[in-house]
Short mmCIF file of C-alpha atoms in Angstrom, two decimals:
data_model
loop_
_atom_site.label_atom_id
_atom_site.label_comp_id
_atom_site.label_asym_id
_atom_site.label_seq_id
_atom_site.Cartn_x
_atom_site.Cartn_y
_atom_site.Cartn_z
CA CYS A 249 -2.23 0.51 5.73
CA ASP A 250 -1.38 -2.95 6.99
CA ARG A 251 -4.64 -3.15 8.95
CA ILE A 252 -6.58 -2.25 5.80
CA ARG A 253 -4.56 -4.78 3.79
CA ARG A 254 -5.30 -7.58 6.27
CA GLN A 255 -9.01 -6.68 6.42
CA MET A 256 -9.32 -6.73 2.63
CA GLU A 257 -7.61 -10.12 2.56
CA ARG A 258 -9.94 -11.55 5.25
CA THR A 259 -13.17 -10.17 3.78
CA SER A 260 -15.48 -12.60 2.03
CA TRP A 261 -16.19 -11.34 -1.47
CA SER A 262 -18.34 -14.35 -2.41
CA ASP A 263 -21.46 -12.16 -2.78
CA ILE A 264 -19.76 -10.52 -5.75
CA ALA A 265 -18.26 -13.67 -7.24
CA PRO A 266 -17.72 -17.15 -5.77
CA GLY A 267 -14.09 -17.66 -4.87
CA LEU A 268 -13.17 -14.01 -5.41
CA ALA A 269 -10.10 -12.97 -3.40
CA VAL A 270 -9.09 -9.33 -3.10
CA THR A 271 -5.66 -8.13 -2.00
CA VAL A 272 -4.09 -4.67 -1.94
CA SER A 273 -0.60 -3.24 -1.91
CA PHE A 274 0.42 0.15 -0.58
CA GLY A 275 3.38 2.40 -1.19
CA VAL A 276 3.79 4.88 1.65
CA ALA A 277 6.14 7.84 1.96
CA SER A 278 6.31 10.59 4.54
CA THR A 279 8.52 13.54 5.23
CA ARG A 280 9.07 16.12 7.92
CA ASP A 281 8.05 19.65 7.00
CA ASP A 282 11.61 20.95 7.39
CA THR A 283 13.25 18.67 4.80
CA GLY A 284 12.38 20.78 1.78
CA HIS A 285 10.90 17.83 -0.13
CA GLY A 286 8.05 18.94 -2.35
CA VAL A 287 4.75 17.23 -2.98
CA GLU A 288 5.98 15.88 -6.32
CA ALA A 289 8.97 14.19 -4.67
CA LEU A 290 6.77 12.72 -1.94
CA LEU A 291 4.29 11.30 -4.46
CA SER A 292 7.15 9.92 -6.54
CA ALA A 293 8.59 8.18 -3.47
CA ALA A 294 5.19 6.66 -2.61
CA ASP A 295 4.74 5.50 -6.21
CA ALA A 296 8.19 3.88 -6.21
CA ARG A 297 7.30 2.03 -2.98
CA LEU A 298 4.04 0.82 -4.54
CA HIS A 299 5.94 -0.64 -7.48
CA THR A 300 8.35 -2.29 -5.03
CA ALA A 301 5.40 -3.81 -3.16
CA LYS A 302 4.03 -5.24 -6.39
CA ARG A 303 7.42 -6.70 -7.36
CA GLN A 304 7.67 -8.33 -3.93
CA GLY A 305 4.61 -10.42 -4.62
CA ARG A 306 1.78 -7.99 -3.97
CA ASN A 307 -0.50 -7.86 -0.92
CA THR A 308 2.08 -5.93 1.06
CA VAL A 309 3.00 -2.50 2.42
CA VAL A 310 6.31 -0.80 1.63
CA ALA A 311 7.03 2.43 3.49
CA VAL A 312 9.85 4.94 3.77
CA VAL A 313 10.35 8.06 5.88
CA ALA A 314 12.48 10.75 4.25
#
């Protein structure tokens, strides 16, 4: 995710609009199969990390392994 984030930041978007800057934030969560966490819990954890990334100033990656 961080490689994608850096590439988006470095890309020239001037063909679309002069001075346009694009940044992205990611919320990432993962789990081992034996933890019993369901898909809903995993998506909720990723969503919470995305909101944390946005609160931290955007253009960042926040990850957690459960």
